[in-house]
Coordinates of C-alpha atoms in Angstrom, one line a residue:
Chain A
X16 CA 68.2 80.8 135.3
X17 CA 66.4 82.4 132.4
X18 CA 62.7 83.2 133.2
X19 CA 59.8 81.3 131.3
X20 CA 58.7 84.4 129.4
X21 CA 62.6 85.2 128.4
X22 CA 62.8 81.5 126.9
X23 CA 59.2 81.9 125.3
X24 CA 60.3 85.1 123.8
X25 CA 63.7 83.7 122.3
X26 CA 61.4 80.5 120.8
X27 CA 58.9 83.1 119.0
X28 CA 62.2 85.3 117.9
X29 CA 63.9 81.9 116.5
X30 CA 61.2 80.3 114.5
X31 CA 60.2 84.5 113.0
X32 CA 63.7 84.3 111.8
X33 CA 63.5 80.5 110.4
X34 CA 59.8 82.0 108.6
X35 CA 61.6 84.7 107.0
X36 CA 64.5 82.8 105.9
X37 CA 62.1 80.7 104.2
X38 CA 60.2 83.1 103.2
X39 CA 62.8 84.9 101.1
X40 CA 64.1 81.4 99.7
X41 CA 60.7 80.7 98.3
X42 CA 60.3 83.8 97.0
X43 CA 63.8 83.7 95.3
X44 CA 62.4 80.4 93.4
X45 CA 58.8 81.8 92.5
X46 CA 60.7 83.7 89.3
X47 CA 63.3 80.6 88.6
X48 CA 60.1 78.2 88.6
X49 CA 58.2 80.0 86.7
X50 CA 60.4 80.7 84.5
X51 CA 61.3 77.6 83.7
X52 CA 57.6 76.2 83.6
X53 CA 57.2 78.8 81.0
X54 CA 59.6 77.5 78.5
X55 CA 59.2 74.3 78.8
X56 CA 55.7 75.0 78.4
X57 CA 55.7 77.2 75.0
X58 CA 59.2 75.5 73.5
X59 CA 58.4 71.6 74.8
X60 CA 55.8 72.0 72.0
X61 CA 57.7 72.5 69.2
X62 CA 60.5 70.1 70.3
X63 CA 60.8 66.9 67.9
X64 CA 63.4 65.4 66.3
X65 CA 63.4 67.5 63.2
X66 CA 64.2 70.1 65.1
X67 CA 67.4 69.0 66.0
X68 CA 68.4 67.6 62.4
X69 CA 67.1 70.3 60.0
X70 CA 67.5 73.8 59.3
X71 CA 64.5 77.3 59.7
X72 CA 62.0 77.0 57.0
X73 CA 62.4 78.1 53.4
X74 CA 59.7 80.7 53.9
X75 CA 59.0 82.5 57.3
X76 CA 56.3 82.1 59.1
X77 CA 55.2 79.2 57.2
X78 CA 56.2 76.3 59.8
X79 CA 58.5 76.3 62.7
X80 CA 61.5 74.3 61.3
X81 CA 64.4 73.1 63.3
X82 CA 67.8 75.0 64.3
X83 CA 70.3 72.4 63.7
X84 CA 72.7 74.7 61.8
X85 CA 72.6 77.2 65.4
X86 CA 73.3 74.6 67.1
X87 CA 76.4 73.3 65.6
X88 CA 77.5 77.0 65.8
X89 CA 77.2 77.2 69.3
X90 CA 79.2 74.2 69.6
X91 CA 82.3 75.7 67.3
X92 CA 81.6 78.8 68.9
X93 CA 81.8 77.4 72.6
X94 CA 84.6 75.0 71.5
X95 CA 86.6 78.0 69.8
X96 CA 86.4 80.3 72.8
X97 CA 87.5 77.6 75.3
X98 CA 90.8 77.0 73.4
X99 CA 91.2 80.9 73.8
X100 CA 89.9 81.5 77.3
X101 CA 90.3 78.4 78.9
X102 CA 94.5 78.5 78.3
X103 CA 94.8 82.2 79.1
X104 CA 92.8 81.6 82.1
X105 CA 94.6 78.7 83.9
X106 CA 98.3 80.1 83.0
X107 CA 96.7 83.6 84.3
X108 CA 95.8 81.7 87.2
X109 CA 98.8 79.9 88.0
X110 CA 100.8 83.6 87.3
X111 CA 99.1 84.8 89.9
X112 CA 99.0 82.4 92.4
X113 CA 103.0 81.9 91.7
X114 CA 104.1 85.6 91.2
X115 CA 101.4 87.9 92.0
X116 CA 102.5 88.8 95.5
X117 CA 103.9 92.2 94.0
X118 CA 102.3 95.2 92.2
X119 CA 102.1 94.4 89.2
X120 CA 100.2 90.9 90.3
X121 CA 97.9 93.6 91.9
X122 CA 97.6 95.6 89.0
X123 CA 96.9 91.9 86.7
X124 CA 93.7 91.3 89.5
X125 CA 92.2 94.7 89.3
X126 CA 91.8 94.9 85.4
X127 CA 91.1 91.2 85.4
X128 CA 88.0 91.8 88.1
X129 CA 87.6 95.3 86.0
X130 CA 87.2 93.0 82.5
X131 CA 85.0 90.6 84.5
X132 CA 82.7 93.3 85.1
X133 CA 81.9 94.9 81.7
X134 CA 78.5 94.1 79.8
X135 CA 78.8 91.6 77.4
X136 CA 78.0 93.9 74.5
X137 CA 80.7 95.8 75.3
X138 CA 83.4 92.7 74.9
X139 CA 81.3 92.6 71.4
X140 CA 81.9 96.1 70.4
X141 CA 85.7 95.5 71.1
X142 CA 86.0 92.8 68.3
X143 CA 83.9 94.0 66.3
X144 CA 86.5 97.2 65.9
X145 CA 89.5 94.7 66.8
X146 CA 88.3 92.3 64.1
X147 CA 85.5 92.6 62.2
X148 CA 86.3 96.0 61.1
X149 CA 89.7 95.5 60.1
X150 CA 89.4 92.2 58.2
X151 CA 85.7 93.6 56.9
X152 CA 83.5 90.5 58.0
X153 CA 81.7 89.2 60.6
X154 CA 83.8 85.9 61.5
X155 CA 83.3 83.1 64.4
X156 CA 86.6 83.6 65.6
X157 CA 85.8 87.3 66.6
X158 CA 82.9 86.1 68.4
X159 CA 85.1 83.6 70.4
X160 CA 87.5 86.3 71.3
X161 CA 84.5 88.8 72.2
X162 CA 83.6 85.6 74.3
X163 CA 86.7 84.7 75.4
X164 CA 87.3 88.0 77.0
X165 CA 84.0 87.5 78.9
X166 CA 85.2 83.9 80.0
X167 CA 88.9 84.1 81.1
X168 CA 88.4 86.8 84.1
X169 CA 86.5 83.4 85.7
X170 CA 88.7 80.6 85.0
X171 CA 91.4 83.4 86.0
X172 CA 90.3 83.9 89.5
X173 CA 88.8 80.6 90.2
X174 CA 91.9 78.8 89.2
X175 CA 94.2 81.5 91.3
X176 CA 91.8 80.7 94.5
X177 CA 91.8 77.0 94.0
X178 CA 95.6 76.6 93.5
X179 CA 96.3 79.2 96.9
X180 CA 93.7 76.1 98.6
X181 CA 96.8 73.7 98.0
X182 CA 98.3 72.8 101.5
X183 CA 102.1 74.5 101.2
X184 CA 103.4 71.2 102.6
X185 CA 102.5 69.8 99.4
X186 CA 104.3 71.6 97.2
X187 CA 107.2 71.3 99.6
X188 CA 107.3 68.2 99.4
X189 CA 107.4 68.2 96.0
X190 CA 110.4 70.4 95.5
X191 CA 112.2 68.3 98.2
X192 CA 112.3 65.1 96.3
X193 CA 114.1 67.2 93.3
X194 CA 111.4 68.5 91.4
X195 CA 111.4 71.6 89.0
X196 CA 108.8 74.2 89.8
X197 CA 107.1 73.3 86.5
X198 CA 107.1 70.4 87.3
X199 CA 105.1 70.4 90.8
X200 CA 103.4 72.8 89.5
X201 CA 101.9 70.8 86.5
X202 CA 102.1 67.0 88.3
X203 CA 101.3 68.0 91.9
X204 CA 99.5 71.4 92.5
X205 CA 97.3 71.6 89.5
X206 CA 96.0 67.9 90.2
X207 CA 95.3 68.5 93.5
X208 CA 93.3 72.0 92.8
X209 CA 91.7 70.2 90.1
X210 CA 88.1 70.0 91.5
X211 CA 88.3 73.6 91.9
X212 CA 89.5 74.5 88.4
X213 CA 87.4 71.9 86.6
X214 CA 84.7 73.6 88.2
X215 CA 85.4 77.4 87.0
X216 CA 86.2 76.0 83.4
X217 CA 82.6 74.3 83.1
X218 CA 80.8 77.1 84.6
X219 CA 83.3 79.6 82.5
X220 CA 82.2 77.9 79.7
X221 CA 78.2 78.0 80.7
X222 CA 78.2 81.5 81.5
X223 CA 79.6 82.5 78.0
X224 CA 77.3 79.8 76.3
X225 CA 73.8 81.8 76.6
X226 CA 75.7 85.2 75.8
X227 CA 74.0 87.2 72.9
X228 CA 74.7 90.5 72.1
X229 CA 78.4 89.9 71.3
X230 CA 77.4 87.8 68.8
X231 CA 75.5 90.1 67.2
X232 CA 78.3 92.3 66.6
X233 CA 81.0 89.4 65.9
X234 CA 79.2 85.5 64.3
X235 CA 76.6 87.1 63.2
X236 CA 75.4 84.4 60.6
X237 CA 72.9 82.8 58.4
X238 CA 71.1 79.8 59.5
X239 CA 73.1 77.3 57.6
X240 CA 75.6 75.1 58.5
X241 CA 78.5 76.8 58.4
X242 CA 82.1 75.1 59.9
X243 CA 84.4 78.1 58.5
X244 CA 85.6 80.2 61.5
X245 CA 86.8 82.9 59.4
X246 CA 83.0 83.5 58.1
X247 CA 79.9 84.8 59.9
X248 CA 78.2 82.0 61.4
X249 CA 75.1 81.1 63.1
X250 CA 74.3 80.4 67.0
X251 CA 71.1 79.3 69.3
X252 CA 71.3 82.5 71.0
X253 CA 71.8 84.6 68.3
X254 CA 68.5 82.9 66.6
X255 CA 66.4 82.9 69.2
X256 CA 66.7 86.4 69.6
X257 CA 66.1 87.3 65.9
X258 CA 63.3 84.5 66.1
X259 CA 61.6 86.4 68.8
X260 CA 62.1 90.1 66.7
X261 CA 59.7 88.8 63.5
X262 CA 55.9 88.7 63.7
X263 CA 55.3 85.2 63.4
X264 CA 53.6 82.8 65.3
X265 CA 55.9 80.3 64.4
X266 CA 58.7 81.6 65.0
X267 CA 57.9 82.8 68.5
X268 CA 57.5 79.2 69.1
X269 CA 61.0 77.9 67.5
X270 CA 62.5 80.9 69.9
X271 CA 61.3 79.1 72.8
X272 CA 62.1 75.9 71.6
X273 CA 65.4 77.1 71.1
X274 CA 65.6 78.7 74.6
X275 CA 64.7 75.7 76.1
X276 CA 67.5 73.7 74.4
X277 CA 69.9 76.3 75.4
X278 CA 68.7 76.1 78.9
X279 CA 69.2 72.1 78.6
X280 CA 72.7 72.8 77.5
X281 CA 73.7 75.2 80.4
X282 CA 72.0 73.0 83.3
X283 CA 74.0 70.1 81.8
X284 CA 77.1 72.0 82.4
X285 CA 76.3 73.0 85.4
X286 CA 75.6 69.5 86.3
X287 CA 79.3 67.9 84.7
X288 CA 81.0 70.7 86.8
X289 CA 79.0 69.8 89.6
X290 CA 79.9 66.0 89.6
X291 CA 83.4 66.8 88.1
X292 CA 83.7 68.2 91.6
X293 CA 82.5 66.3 93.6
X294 CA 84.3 63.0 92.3
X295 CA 87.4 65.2 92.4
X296 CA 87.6 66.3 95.5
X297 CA 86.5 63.1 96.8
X298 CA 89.7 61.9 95.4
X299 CA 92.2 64.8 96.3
X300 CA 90.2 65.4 99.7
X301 CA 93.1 66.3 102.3
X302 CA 93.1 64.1 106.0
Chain B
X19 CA 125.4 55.4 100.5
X20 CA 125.5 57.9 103.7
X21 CA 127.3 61.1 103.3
X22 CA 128.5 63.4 105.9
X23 CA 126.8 66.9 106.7
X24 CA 129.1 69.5 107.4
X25 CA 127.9 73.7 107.9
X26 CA 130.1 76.0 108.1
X27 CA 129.1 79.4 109.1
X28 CA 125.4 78.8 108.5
X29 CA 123.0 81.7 108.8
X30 CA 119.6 82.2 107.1
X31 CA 117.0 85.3 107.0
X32 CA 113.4 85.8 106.2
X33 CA 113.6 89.0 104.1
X34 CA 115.3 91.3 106.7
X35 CA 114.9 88.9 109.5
X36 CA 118.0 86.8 110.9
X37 CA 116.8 83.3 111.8
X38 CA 120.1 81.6 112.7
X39 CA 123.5 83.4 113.1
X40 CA 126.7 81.3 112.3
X41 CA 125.9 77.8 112.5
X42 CA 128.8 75.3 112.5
X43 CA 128.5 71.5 113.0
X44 CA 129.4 68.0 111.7
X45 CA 127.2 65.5 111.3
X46 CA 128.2 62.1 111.5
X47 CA 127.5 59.3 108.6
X48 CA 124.7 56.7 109.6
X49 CA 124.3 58.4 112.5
X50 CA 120.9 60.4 113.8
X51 CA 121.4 63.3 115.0
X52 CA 118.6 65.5 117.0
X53 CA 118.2 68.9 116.8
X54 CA 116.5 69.8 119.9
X55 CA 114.9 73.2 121.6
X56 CA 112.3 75.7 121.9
X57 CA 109.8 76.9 119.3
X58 CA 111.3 79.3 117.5
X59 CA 114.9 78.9 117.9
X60 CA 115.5 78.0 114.4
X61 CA 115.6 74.1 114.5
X62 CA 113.8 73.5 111.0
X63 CA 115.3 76.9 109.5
X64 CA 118.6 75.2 109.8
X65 CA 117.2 72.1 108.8
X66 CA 115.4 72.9 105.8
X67 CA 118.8 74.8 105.0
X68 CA 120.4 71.6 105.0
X69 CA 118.6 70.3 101.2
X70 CA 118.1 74.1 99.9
X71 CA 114.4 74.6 100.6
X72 CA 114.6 77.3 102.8
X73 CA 114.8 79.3 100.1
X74 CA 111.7 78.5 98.4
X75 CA 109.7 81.1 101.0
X76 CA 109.7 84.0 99.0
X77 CA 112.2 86.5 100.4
X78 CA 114.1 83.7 101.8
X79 CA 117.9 83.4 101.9
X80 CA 121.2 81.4 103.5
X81 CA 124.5 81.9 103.9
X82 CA 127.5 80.2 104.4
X83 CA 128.1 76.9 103.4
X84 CA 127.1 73.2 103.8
X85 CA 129.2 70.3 102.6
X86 CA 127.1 66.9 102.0
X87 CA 130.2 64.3 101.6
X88 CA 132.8 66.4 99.6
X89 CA 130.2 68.9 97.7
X90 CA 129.4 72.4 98.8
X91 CA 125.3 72.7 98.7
X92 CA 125.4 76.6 98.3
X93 CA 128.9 75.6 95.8
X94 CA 128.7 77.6 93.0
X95 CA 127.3 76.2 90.0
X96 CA 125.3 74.0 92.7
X97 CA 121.7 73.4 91.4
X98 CA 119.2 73.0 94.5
X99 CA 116.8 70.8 92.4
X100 CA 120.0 68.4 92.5
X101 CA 121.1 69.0 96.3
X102 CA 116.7 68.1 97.1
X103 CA 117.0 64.9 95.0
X104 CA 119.9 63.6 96.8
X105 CA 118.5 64.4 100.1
X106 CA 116.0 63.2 101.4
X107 CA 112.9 65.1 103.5
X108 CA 110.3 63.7 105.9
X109 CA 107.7 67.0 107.1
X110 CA 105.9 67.4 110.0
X111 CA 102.1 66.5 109.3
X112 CA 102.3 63.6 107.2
X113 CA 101.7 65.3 103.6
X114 CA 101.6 62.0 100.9
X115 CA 100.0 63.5 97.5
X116 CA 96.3 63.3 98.0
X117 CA 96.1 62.9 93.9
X118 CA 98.1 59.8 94.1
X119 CA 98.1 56.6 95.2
X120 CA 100.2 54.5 97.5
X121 CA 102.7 52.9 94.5
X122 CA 102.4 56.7 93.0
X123 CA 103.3 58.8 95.9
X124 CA 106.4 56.5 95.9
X125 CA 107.5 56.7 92.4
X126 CA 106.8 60.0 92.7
X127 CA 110.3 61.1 93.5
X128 CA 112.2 59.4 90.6
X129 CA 108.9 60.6 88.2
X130 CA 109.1 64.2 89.1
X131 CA 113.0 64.5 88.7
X132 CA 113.1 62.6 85.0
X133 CA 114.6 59.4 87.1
X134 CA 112.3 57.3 86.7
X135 CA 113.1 53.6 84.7
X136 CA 111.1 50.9 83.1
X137 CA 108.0 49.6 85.0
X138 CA 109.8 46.5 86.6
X139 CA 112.2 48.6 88.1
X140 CA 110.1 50.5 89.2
X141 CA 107.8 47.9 91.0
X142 CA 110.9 46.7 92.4
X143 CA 111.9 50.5 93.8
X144 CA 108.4 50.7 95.2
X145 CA 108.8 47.1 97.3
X146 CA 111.9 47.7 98.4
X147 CA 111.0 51.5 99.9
X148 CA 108.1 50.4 101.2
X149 CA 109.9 47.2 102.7
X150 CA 112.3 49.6 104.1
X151 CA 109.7 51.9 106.0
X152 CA 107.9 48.9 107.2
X153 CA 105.2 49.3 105.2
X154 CA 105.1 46.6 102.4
X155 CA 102.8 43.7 104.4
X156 CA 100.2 46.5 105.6
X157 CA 99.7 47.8 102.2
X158 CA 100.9 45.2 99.8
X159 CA 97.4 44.8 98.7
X160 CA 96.2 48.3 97.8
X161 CA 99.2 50.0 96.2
X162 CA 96.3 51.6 94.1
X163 CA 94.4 52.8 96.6
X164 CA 94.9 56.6 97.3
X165 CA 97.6 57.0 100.5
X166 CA 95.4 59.8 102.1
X167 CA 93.2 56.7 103.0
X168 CA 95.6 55.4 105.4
X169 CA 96.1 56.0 108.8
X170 CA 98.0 58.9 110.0
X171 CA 101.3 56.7 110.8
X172 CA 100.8 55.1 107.5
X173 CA 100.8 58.2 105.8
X174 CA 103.9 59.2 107.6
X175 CA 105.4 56.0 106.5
X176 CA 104.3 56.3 103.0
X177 CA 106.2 59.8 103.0
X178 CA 109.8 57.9 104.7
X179 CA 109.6 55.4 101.9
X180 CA 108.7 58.3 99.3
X181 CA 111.8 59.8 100.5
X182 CA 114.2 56.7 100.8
X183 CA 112.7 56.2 97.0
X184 CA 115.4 58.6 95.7
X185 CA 118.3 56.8 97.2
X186 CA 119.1 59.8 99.2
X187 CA 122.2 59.6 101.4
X188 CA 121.0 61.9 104.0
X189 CA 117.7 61.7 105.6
X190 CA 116.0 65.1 106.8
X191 CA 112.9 64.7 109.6
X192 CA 111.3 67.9 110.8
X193 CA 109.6 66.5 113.9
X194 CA 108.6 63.7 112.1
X195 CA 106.4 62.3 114.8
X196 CA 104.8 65.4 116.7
X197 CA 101.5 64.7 114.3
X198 CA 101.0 61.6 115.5
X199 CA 99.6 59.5 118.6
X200 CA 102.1 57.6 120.8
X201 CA 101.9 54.3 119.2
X202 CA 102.4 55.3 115.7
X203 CA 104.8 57.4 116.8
X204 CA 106.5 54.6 118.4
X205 CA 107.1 52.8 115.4
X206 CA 108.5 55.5 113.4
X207 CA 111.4 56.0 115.9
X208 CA 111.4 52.0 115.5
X209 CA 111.8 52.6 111.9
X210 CA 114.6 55.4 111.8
X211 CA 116.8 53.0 114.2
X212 CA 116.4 50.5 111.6
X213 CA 117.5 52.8 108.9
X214 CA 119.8 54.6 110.6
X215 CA 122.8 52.0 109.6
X216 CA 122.2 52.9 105.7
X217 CA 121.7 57.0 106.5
X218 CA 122.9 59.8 107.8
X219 CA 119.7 61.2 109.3
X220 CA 118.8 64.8 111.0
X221 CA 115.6 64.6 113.1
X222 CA 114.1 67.8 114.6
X223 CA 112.2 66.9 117.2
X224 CA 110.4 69.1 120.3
X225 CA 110.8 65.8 122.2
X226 CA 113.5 65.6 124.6
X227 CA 112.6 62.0 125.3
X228 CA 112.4 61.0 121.8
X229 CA 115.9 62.9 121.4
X230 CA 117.7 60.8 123.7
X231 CA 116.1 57.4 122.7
X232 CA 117.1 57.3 118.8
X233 CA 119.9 59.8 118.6
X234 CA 123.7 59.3 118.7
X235 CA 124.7 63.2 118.6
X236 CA 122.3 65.8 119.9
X237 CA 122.8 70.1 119.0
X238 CA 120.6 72.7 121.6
X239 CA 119.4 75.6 119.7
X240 CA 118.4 78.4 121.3
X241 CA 117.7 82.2 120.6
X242 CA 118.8 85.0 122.6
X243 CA 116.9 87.8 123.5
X244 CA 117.5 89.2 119.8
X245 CA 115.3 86.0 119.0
X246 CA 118.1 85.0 116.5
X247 CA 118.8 81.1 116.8
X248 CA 122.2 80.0 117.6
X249 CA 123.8 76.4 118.3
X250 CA 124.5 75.9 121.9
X251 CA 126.1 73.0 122.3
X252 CA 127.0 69.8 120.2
X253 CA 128.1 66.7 120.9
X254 CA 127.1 63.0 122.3
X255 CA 123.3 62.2 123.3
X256 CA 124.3 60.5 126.0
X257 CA 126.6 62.8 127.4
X258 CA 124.3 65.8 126.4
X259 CA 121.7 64.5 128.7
X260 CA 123.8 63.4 131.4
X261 CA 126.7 65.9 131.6
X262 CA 126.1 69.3 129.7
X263 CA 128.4 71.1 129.6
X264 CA 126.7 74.8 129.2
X265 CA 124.4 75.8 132.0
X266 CA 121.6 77.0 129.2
X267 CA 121.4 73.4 128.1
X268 CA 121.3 71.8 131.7
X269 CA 118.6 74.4 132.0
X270 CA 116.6 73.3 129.0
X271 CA 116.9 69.6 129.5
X272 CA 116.0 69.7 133.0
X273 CA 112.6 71.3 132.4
X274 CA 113.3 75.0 133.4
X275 CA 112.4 76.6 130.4
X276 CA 110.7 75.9 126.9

């Protein structure tokens, strides 16, 4: 029999704990709130349509113009790097999950987790002496593989992890009604982990979305519209940061504006993988 | 059609590990035949040496040889994708591809080894598995639905007719009932004595009972103290359970150990 004053004790000691807990969450979302309030707040302003179909003013500093040409760099850009990462990444993956019992599967993890790790500006620096030094001009595809390199370590890991979540049984069976490894692997395994890998693709491609300073060494472009990957070219991040370096009014306003697109772009991703998820593993969930 | 199994000299590792040492029985056409004993005495290592798939654990390997009608499984230029298609495999927990649904878990087999025909065919192969795991009238209706939303002796069923789908001529079951409650698991041994007139079917079971209802022959594995399996004794069900004829077996069947 515990004692009244035991029990009371282990009540106040619970609901401290609960108080804390809470206490740190809401502190945690103070920042994030505000943050975001802020944004909204000083881009939702210079948000209109124009912005979305025209390019930066003629002149600076004389009216906040629009960022359409950024935009539809970001796209190419994002579009260009998941053709490199997103490949490299899932057969990585599957490498690993298939062969990378030994060593040298050891050895692919470490530098993989190593590559995950470095700033951003340094995957920048590395095309920019890979690439843009050599072929003597800042290009889009040297941004993709700058952002590439920051995206694949993700997809890598994720996709290893979700395909190792694949009952054995499965795969079994598989291979006992005569199939080819390829082929479970491709029609069985990677279907079933699907939820998983869909997941680390999106959020692969939303972490690299918002990245910066490798562009700065790599895409580097004007703000017009530009479509030739071979050629420096434009992008929201790159923009907003070089809207937020002048001294205009204007332009500190288009920066958040642009911020607060880019933010729109990045919680929408967030959100696809989050549904993609959900609907798949709804439909591959295992009884 | 239903082929003979014949091993000959049949033993298997893990890595350095001995699982079974010199394994050597014939199993009869359209006949079942259990494979009965305690955990760990090698009962599905033999068994899953039977279609090659022991040798997918990593590490894995067999020797000897195993005739399925007049080819040699480990023959030379034998290629175990080939030896699996032929024969078929039913698993322990009921394991239908959560990605597909009923009709696809079925066509699965002919799909995944480049067999598949036209779409009518197809339908047809689909029918006339399910039909033949006594599944067609509870399912009929939802062949799109996905087969991990059927019961657990459904599932199991789907996985029989996903494996009778390839037209196998032998039927592998690795305690195909131990996952399941007493009625389903009723049914499926209903089921196997219905097919067992087309197959030639190997059941591993842990259940003595279930051993001497469905099978015709019956094998006691057992591993010695050096915890390597070996094949006691061989023969008739009914005499096997009445009559054994090694003391080990008596032992086994009577409840002493295991």
């Amino acid at each position: 029999m515990i004692s009244d004053r035991g029990m009371t004790r282990r009540i106040l000691v619970d609901r401290m704990g609960t108080a804390l807990a809470v206490g740190a969450v809401i502190t945690a979302l103070i920042p994030l709130g505000a943050m975001t309030a802020y944004v909204i707040a000083q881009g939702g302003s210079a948000l209109s349509l124009s912005f979305f179909t025209q390019g930066p003013p003629a002149v600076e500093g004389q009216a906040i113009g629009g960022m359409f040409p950024m935009i539809v760099g970001s796209l190419i850009l994002i579009g260009l790097t998941s053709c490199l990462g997103i490949p490299v990444g899932l057969l990585s993956g599957i490498y690993l999950w298939r062969y990378g019992a030994g060593s040298f599967g050891q050895a692919v993890r470490f530098v993989t987790d190593v590559i995950a790790g470095i700033p951003s500006i340094l995957a920048g620096v590395i095309a920019f002496a890979l690439v843009v030094l050599p072929t003597g001009t800042y290009s889009a595809y040297s941004a993709a593989i700058a952002l590439a390199l920051l995206m694949f370590p993700t997809v890598t890991r994720a996709t290893e992890t979700a395909l190792g979540a694949v009952p054995t049984e499965l795969r079994e069976a598989a291979l006992g009604l005569g199939a080819t490894e390829w082929r479970v692997v491709v029609r069985v395994v990677v279907p079933t982990a699907a939820s998983g890998i869909v997941t680390a693709v999106v959020l692969g491609i939303a972490r690299v979305t918002g990245e910066t300073a490798p562009l700065v060494f790599t895409a580097n472009g004007l703000p017009v519209v530009s479509t030739n990957i071979f050629g420096p070219m434009g992008a929201l991040p790159l923009q907003i940061w070089q809207d937020a370096n002048t001294p205009f009014a204007t332009d500190h306003q288009a920066a958040f504006a642009g911020a607060l697109v880019l933010f729109g772009i990045i919680l929408a991703l967030n959100l696809i993988a989050r549904i993609l998820t959900y609907r798949l593993s709804r439909r591959t969930r295992i009884t | 059609m239903a082929e003979s199994v014949r091993a000959d000299e049949v033993s298997a590792w893990y890595g350095k590990k001995l699982a079974i040492r010199d394994i050597s029985v014939t199993m009869e056409p359209n006949k079942v035949t259990a494979l009965i004993g305690p955990s760990g005495c090698g009962k599905s290592t033999f068994l899953r040496s039977i279609n090659r798939l022991h040798e997918v654990v990593p590490g894995a390997k067999v020797a000897g040889d195993i005739w399925v009608g007049d080819r040699n499984v480990y023959g030379k230029d034998m290629d175990a994708v080939k030896v699996r298609a032929n024969i078929g495999m039913v698993f322990q927990r009921p394991n239908p591809f959560p990605t597909m649904s009923i009709y696809d878990n079925i066509a699965a087999g002919p799909r995944l080894s480049g067999r598949a025909g036209k779409r009518k065919q197809m339908d047809e192969l689909v029918e006339h598995s399910l039909r033949q795991a006594a599944l067609w009238d509870e399912v009929k209706d939802r062949l799109k639905e996905p087969a991990t939303g059927l019961s657990g002796g459904q599932q199991q069923r789907v996985c029989i007719a996903r494996a009778l789908a390839m037209k196998p001529g032998v039927l592998l079951l690795d305690e195909p009932s131990s996952a399941l409650d007493p009625i389903a698991s009723f049914k499926i041994e209903e089921l196997l004595l219905q097919l067992k007139n087309d197959y030639t079917m190997v059941i591993v079971t842990h259940n003595m009972q279930q051993a001497a209802r469905i099978a015709d022959f019956t094998g006691f594995m057992l591993a010695g103290t050096d915890y390597v399996g070996e094949l006691v004794e061989y023969g008739e069900t009914t005499k096997m359970f009445s009559n054994p004829s090694d003391s080990r077996t008596e032992a086994y069947i009577t409840g002493r150990f295991g």
